[in-house]
Backbone as CSV, one residue per row, in Angstrom:
resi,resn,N_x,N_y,N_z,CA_x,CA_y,CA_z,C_x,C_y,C_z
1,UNK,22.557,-19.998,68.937,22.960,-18.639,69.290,22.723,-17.722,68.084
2,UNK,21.784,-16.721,68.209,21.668,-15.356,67.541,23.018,-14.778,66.925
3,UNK,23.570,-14.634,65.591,25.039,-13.747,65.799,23.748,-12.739,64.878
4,UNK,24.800,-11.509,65.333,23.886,-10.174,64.806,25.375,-9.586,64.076
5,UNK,24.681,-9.031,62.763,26.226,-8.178,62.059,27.109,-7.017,63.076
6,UNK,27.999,-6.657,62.293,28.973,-6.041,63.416,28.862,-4.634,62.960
7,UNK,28.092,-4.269,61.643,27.591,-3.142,61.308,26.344,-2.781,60.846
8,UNK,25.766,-1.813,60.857,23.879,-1.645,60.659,24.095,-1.269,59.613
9,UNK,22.441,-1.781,58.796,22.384,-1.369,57.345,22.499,0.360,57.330
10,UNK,23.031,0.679,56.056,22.424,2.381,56.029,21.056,2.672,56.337
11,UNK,20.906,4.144,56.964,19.994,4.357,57.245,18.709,5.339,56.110
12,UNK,18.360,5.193,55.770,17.700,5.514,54.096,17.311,7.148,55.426
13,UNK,17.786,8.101,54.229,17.819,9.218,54.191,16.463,10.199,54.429
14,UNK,16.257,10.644,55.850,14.955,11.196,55.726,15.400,12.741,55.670
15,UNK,14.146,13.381,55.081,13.497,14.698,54.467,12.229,15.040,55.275
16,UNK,12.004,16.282,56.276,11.344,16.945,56.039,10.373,17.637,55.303
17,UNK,9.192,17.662,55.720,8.079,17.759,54.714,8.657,18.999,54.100
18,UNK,7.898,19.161,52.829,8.612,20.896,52.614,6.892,21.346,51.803
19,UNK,7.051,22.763,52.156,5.337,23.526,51.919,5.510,23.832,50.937
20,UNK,4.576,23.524,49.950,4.644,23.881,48.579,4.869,25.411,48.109
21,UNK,4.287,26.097,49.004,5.086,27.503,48.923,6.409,27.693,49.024
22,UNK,7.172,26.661,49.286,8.847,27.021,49.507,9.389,26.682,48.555
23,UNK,8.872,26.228,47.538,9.938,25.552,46.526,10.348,26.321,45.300
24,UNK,10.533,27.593,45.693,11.500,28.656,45.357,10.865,29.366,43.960
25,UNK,11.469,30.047,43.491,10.918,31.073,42.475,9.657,32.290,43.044
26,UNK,9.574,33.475,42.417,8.800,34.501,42.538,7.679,33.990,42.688
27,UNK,7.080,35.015,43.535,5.595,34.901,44.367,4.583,36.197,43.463
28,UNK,5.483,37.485,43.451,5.050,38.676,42.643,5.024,39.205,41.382
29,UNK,4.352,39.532,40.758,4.871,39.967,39.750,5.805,41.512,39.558
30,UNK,7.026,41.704,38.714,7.618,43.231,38.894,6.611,44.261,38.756
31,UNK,6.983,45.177,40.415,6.223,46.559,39.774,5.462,46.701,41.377
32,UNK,4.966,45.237,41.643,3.863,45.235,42.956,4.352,45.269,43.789
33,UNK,3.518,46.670,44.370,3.994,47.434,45.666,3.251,46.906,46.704
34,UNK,2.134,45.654,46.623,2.137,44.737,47.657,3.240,44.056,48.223
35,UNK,4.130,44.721,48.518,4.957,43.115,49.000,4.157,42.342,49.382
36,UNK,4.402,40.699,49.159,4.279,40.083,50.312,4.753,39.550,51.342
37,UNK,5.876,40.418,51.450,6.405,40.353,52.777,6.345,41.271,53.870
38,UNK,5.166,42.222,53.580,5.232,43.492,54.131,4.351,42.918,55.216
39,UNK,4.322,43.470,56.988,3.176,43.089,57.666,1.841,43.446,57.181
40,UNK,1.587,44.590,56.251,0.560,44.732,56.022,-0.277,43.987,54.890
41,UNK,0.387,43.251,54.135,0.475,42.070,53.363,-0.009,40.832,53.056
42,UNK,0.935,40.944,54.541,0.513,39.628,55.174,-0.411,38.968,55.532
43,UNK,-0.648,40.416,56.325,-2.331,40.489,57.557,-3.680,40.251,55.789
44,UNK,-3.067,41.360,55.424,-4.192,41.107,54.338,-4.582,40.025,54.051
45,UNK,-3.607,39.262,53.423,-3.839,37.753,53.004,-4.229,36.953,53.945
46,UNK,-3.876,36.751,54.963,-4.386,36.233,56.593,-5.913,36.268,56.507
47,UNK,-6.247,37.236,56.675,-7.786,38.168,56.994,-8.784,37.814,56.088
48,UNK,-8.168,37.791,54.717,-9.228,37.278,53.612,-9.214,36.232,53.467
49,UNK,-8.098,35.095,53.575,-8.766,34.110,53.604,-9.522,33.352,54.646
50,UNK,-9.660,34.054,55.934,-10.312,33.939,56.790,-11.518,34.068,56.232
51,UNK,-11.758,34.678,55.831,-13.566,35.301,55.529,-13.788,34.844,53.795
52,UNK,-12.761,34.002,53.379,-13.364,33.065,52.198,-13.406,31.570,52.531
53,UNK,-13.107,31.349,54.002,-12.846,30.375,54.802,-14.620,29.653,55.121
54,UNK,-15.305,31.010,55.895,-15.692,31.013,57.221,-17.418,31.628,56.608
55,UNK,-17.465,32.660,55.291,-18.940,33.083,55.233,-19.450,32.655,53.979
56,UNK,-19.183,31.859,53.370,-19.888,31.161,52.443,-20.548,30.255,52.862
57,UNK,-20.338,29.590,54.244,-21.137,29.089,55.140,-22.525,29.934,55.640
58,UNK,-22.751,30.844,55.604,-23.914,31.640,56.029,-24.388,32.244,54.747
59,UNK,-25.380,32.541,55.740,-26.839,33.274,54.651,-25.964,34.548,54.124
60,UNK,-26.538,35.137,52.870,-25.843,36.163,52.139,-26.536,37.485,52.971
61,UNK,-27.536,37.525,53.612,-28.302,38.409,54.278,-26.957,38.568,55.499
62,UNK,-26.511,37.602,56.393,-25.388,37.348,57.620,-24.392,37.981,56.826
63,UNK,-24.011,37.824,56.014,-22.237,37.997,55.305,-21.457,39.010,55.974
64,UNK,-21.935,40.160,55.489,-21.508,41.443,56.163,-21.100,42.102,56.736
65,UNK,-22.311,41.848,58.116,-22.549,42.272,59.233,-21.135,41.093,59.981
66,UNK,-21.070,39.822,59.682,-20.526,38.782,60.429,-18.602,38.780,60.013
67,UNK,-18.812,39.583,58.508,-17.323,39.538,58.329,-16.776,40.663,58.977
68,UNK,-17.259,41.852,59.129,-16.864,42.856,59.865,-16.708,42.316,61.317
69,UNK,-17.461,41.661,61.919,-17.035,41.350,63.264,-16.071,40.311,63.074
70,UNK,-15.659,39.509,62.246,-14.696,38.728,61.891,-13.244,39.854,61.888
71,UNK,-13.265,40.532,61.242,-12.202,41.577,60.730,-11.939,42.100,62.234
72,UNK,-12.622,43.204,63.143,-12.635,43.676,63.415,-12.224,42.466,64.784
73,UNK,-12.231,41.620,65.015,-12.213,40.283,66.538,-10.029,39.709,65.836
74,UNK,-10.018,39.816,64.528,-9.062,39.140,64.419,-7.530,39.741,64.615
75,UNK,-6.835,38.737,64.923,-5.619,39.578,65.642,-4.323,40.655,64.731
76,UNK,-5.028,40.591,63.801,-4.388,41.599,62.738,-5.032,42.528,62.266
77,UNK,-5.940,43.170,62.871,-7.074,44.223,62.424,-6.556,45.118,62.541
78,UNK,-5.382,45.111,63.121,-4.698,46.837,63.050,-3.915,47.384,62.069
79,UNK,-3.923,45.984,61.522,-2.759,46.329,60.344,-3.420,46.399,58.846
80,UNK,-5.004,46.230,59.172,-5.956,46.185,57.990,-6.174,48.075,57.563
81,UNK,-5.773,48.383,56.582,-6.421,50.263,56.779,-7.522,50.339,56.020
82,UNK,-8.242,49.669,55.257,-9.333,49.688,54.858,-10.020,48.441,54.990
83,UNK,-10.507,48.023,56.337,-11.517,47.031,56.589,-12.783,46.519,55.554
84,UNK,-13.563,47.895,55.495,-14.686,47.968,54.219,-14.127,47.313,52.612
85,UNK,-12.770,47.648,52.715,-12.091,47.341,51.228,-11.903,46.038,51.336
86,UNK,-11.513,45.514,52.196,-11.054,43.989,52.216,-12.547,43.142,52.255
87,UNK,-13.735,43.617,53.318,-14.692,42.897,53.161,-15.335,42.326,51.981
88,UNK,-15.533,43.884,51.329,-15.886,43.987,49.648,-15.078,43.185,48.796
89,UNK,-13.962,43.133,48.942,-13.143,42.143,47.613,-13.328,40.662,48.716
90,UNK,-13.570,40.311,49.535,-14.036,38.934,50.071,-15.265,38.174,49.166
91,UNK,-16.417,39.625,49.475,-17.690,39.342,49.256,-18.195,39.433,47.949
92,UNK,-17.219,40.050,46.821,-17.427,40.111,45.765,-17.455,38.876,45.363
93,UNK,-16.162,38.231,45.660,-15.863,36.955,44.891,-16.569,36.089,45.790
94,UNK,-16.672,35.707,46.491,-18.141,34.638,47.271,-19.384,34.587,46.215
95,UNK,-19.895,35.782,45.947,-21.220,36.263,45.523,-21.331,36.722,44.067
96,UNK,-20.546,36.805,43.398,-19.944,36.539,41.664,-20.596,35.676,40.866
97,UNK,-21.342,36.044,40.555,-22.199,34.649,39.116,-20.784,33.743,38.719
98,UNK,-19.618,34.298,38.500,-18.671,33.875,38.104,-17.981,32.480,38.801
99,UNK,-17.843,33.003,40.089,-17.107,32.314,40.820,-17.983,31.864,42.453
100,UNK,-19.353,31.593,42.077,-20.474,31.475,43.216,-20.242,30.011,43.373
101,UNK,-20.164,29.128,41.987,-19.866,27.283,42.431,-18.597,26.934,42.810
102,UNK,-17.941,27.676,43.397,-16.502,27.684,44.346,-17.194,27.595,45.513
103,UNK,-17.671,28.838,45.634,-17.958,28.509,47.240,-19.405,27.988,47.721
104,UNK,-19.961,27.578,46.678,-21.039,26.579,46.972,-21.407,25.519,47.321
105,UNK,-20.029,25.142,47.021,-19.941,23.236,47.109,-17.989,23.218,47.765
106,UNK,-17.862,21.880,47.655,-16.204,21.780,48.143,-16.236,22.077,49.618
107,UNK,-14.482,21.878,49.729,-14.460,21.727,51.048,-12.958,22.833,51.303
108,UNK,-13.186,23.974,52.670,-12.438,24.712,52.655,-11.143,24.101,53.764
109,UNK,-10.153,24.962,53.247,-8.338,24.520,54.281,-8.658,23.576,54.597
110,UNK,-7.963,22.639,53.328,-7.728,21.179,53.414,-6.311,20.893,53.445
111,UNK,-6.070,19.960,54.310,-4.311,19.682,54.808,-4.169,18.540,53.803
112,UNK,-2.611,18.499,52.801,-2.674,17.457,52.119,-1.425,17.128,52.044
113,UNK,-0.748,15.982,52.747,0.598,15.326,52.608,0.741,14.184,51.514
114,UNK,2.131,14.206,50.787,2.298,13.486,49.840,3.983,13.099,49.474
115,UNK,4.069,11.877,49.296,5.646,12.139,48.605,5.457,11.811,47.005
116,UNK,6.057,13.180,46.274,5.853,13.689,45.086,6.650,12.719,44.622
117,UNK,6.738,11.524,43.602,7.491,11.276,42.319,7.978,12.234,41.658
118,UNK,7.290,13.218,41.593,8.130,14.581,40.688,8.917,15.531,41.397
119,UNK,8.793,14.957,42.528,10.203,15.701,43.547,10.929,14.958,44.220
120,UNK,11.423,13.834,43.373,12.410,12.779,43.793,11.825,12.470,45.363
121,UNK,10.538,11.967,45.239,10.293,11.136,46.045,9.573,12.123,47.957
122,UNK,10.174,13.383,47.667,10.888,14.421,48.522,8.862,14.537,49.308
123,UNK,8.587,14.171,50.347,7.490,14.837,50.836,6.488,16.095,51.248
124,UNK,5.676,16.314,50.821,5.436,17.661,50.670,4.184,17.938,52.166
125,UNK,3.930,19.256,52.610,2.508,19.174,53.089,2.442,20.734,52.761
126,UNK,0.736,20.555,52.652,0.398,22.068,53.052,-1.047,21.561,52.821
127,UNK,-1.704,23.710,52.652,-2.998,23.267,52.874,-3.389,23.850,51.735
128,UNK,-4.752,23.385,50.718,-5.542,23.641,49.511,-6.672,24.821,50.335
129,UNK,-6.652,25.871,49.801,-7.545,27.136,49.988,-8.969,26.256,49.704
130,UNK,-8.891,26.015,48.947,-10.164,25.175,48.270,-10.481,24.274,47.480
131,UNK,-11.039,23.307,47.698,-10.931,21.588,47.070,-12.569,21.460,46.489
132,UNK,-12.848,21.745,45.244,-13.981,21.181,45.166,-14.058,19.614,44.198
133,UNK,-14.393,18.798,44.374,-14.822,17.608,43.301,-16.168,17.503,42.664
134,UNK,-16.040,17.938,41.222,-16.935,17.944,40.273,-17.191,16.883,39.656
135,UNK,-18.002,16.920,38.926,-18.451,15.288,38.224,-17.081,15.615,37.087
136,UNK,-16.464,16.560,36.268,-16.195,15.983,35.183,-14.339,16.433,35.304
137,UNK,-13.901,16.618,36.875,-12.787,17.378,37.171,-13.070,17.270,39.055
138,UNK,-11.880,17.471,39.485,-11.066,17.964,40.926,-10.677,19.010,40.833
139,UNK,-11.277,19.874,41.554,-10.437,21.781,41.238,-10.225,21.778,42.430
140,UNK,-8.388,22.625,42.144,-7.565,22.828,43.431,-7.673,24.474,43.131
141,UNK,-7.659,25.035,44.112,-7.759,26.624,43.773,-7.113,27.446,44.947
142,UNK,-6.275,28.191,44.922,-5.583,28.705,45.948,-5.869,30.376,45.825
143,UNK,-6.442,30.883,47.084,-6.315,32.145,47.105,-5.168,33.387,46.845
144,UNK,-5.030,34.503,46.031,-3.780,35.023,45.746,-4.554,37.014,45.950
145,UNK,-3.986,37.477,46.925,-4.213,38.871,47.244,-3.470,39.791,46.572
146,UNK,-2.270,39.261,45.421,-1.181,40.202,45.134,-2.066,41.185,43.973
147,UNK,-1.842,42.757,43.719,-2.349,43.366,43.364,-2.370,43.301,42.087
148,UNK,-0.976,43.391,41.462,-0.759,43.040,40.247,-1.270,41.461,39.733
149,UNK,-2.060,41.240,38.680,-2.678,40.142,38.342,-1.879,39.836,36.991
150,UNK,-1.523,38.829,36.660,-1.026,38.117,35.466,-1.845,38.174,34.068
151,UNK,-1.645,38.690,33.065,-2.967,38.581,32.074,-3.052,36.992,31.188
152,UNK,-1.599,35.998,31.474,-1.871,34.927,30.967,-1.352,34.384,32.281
153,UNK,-1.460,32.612,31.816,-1.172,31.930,32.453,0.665,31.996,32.965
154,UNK,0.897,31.638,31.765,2.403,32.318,31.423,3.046,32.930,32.011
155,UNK,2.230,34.470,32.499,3.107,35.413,33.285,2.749,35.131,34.553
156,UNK,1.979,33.859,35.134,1.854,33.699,36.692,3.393,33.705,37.040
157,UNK,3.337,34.349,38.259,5.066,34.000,39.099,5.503,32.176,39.358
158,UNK,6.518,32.174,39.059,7.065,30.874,38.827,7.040,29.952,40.383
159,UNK,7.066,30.966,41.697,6.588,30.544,42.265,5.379,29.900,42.812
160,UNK,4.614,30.429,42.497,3.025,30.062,42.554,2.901,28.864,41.715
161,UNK,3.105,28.948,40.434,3.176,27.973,39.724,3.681,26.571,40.041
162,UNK,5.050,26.407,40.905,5.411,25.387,41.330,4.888,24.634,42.723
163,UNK,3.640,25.496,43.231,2.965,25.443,44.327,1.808,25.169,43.507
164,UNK,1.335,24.985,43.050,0.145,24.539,42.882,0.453,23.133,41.683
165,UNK,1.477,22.804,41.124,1.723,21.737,40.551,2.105,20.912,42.082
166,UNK,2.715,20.834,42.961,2.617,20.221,43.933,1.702,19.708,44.506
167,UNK,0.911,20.492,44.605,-0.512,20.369,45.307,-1.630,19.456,44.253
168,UNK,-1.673,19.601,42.726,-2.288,19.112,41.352,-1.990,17.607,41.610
169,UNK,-0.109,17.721,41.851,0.270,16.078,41.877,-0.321,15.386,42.936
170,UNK,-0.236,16.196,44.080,-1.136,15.092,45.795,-1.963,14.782,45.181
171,UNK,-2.960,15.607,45.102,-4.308,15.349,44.635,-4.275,14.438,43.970
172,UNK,-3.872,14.141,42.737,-3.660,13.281,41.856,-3.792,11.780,42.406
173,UNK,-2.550,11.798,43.255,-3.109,10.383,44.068,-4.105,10.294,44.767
174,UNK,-4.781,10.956,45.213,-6.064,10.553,45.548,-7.139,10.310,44.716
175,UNK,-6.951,10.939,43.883,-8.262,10.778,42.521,-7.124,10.732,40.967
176,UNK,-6.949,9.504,41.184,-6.248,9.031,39.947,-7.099,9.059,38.868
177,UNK,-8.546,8.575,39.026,-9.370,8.513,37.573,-9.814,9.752,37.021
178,UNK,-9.856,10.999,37.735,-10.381,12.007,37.665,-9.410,13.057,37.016
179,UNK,-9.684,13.981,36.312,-8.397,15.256,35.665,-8.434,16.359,36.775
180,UNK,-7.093,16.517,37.472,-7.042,17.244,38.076,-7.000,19.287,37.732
181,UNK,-7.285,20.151,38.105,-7.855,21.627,37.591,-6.673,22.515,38.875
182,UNK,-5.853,22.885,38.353,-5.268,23.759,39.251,-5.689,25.235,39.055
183,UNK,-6.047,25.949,39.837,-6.095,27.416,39.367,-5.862,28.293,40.740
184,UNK,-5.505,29.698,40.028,-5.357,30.634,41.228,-6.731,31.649,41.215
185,UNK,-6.537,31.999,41.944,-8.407,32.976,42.449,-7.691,34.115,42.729
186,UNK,-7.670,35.448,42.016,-7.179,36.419,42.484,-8.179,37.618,43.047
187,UNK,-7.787,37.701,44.197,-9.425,38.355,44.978,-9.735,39.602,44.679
188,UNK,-8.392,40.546,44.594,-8.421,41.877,44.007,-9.279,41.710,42.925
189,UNK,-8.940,41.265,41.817,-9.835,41.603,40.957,-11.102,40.362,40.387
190,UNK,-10.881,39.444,41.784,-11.965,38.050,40.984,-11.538,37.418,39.522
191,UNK,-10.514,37.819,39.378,-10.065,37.030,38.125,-9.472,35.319,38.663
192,UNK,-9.571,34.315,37.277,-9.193,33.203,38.105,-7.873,32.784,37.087
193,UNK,-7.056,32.078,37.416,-6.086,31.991,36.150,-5.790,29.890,36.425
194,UNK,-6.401,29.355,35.053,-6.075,28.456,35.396,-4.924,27.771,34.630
195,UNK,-4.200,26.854,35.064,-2.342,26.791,35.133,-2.828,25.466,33.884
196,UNK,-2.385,25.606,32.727,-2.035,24.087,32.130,-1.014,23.111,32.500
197,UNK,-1.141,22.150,32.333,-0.472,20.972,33.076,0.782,21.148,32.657
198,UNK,1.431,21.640,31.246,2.439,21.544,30.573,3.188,22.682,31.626
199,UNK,2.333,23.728,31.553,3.274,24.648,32.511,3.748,24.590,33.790
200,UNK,2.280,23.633,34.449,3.186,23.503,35.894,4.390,22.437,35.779
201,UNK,4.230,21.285,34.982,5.204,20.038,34.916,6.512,20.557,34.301
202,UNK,6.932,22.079,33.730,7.876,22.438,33.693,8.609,22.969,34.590
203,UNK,7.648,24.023,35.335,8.111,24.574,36.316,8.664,23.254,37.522
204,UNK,8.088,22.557,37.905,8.220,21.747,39.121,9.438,20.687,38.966
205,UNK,9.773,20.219,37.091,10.890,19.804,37.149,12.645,21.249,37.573
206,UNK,11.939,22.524,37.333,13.066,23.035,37.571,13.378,23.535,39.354
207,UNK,12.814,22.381,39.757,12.571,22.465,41.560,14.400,21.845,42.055
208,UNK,14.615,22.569,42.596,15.986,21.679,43.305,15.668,21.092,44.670
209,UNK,15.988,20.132,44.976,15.652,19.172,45.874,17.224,19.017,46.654
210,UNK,17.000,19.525,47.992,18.341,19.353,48.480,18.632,17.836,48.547
């Protein structure tokens, strides 16, 4: 005869994924009259990364003509007030001597789940704007529309910062032999800001984990 205990083991404690954008601290820097919480904001950020998504895939002759009908088909076009303005800061940074082997190679909105060691174990998901793998590095690079731009690394918002050390660490397990490259792409002005490891691994220990 089977005897079975008269009480069940504990049940080990589950967590909800959590988006690396949530794990608290500032998104803006003081002063920027972008909110990003404003609908118009929003849509912005929506819209462009749509079209840093979608036309680096086509001929530079197509770009244009194809993001405007992109803009103009998508369900937030009303909330865009300068269409031409948003195309242009798309197409700048696509087409940038600077920032042209971003969107030349790699792979765009990539979904990446992980349970972080550096967040007590705590599971994360979201999605990488852009994943390229280089011979001498993995660059994670996340699109950022806010107007005001950071002039060091330093003054990135502490939020952002703890979002892209999240995202540095996934990665990480997947390409353990490789040095992982976090950076932000700021489209307004094509500037790129890339995060040293010391800074994100500070920020992400000051993460509270319910």
């Amino acid at each position: 005869m089977i005897h079975f205990p008269s009480t069940l083991p504990p049940i080990e404690k589950q967590f909800d994924p959590i988006s690396p954008s949530e794990l608290g601290g500032a998104k803006i820097l003081p002063g920027d009259t972008h909110d990003e919480e404003s609908d118009a904001a929003l849509a912005w950020g929506r819209v462009i990364h749509m079209l840093l998504e979608l036309l680096p895939g086509l001929s530079s002759e197509r770009r244009s003509d194809s993001g405007s009908s992109l803009i103009a088909a998508h369900p937030d076009a009303a909330l865009i007030s300068d269409p031409t303005e948003l195309l242009n800061e798309a197409l700048n940074l696509i087409e940038a001597e600077h920032s042209r082997w971003i969107f030349s190679d790699g792979l765009a909105e990539v979904p990446i789940t992980a349970c972080l060691p550096t967040l007590e174990g705590q599971r994360i998901y979201g999605i990488i704007d852009r994943l390229v793998d280089r011979d001498d590095a993995v660059w994670i690079l996340d699109y950022k529309s806010n107007r005001i731009v950071p002039n060091t690394p330093e003054e990135t918002p502490e939020g952002l910062i703890r979002q892209m050390a999240a995202y540095r660490d996934a990665v990480r397990l997947l390409f353990p032999e490789k040095p992982i490259r976090a950076a932000l792409l700021w489209t307004r002005t094509g500037e790129m800001t890339l995060l040293p490891d010391a800074l994100m691994d500070a920020a992400l220990a000051r993460v509270s984990i319910p």
